[in-house]
């Protein structure tokens, strides 16, 4: 079964895939059952947080997958369910990325900020392996239920991440996300331009946002 929604569509607070909960569960479930893989490298044992005032993306493709990695403490292999979101082009305003790492001196936060002085960060051929996402969203020319291997996708699936070309995916000509808060395991991009980049090591837990902010 497939369904289509065309025109502008808005949904508040969506996670994993940008469809109602039943379809979301089916989409990710199909992806996992097919053994789909996320980024074609072993991810670290830590996810990271990203926030942004706005992400304006062209030619969205989105499908379920698994990010394979290892537990930070034990080193055991771990599979992380993710949604892979790809854009041919994306502009990100006021982006913050943070990673809290335990050390013998206590927790240290690696924090990166860019696109905060009137010039957005710009990425081409970018793919995000997302575990959680909270945002306000608008989609234009949205198709839900497209086979991930369908040749008509303007943005192709990330190489090495699709076990079956017949698995569920969705796409949109335009995706505009505002007040973005997400947890991710990996990001890959053909090019990623980061204007006014600021990278800081901060003492303690100082993430881009707290979990309490999205509950």
Coordinates of N, CA, C and O in Angstrom, one line a residue, residues 95 97 110-117 194-200:
X95 N 23.4 26.6 13.7 CA 23.5 25.1 14.0 C 24.5 25.0 15.2 O 25.5 25.6 15.3
X97 N 26.2 21.6 17.4 CA 26.5 20.2 17.5 C 27.3 20.0 18.8 O 28.3 20.7 19.1
X110 N 32.2 18.7 23.9 CA 32.8 19.2 22.6 C 31.6 19.9 21.9 O 30.6 19.2 21.6
X111 N 31.7 21.2 21.7 CA 30.5 21.9 21.1 C 31.0 22.7 19.9 O 32.0 23.4 19.9
X112 N 30.3 22.6 18.8 CA 30.5 23.2 17.6 C 29.4 24.1 17.2 O 28.2 23.7 17.3
X113 N 29.6 25.4 16.8 CA 28.6 26.3 16.4 C 29.0 26.9 15.0 O 30.1 27.2 14.8
X114 N 28.0 27.1 14.2 CA 28.2 27.6 12.9 C 26.9 28.2 12.3 O 25.8 27.8 12.8
X115 N 27.0 29.0 11.3 CA 25.8 29.6 10.7 C 25.0 30.5 11.6 O 23.8 30.6 11.4
X116 N 25.7 31.2 12.5 CA 25.0 32.0 13.5 C 25.2 33.5 13.3 O 24.7 34.3 14.2
X117 N 25.8 33.9 12.2 CA 26.0 35.3 12.0 C 25.4 35.8 10.6 O 26.0 36.5 9.9
X194 N 31.0 25.6 6.6 CA 30.6 26.0 7.9 C 31.2 27.4 8.2 O 32.3 27.6 8.6
X195 N 30.4 28.4 7.9 CA 30.9 29.8 8.1 C 30.9 30.1 9.6 O 30.1 29.7 10.4
X196 N 31.9 30.9 10.0 CA 32.1 31.4 11.4 C 32.1 30.2 12.3 O 31.4 30.3 13.4
X197 N 32.8 29.2 12.0 CA 32.9 28.0 12.8 C 33.5 28.3 14.1 O 34.6 28.9 14.2
X198 N 32.9 27.8 15.2 CA 33.5 28.0 16.6 C 33.4 26.6 17.2 O 32.3 26.0 17.3
X199 N 34.6 26.1 17.6 CA 34.6 24.8 18.3 C 35.2 25.0 19.7 O 36.3 25.6 19.8
X200 N 34.6 24.5 20.7 CA 35.0 24.7 22.1 C 34.9 23.4 22.9 O 34.1 22.6 22.6

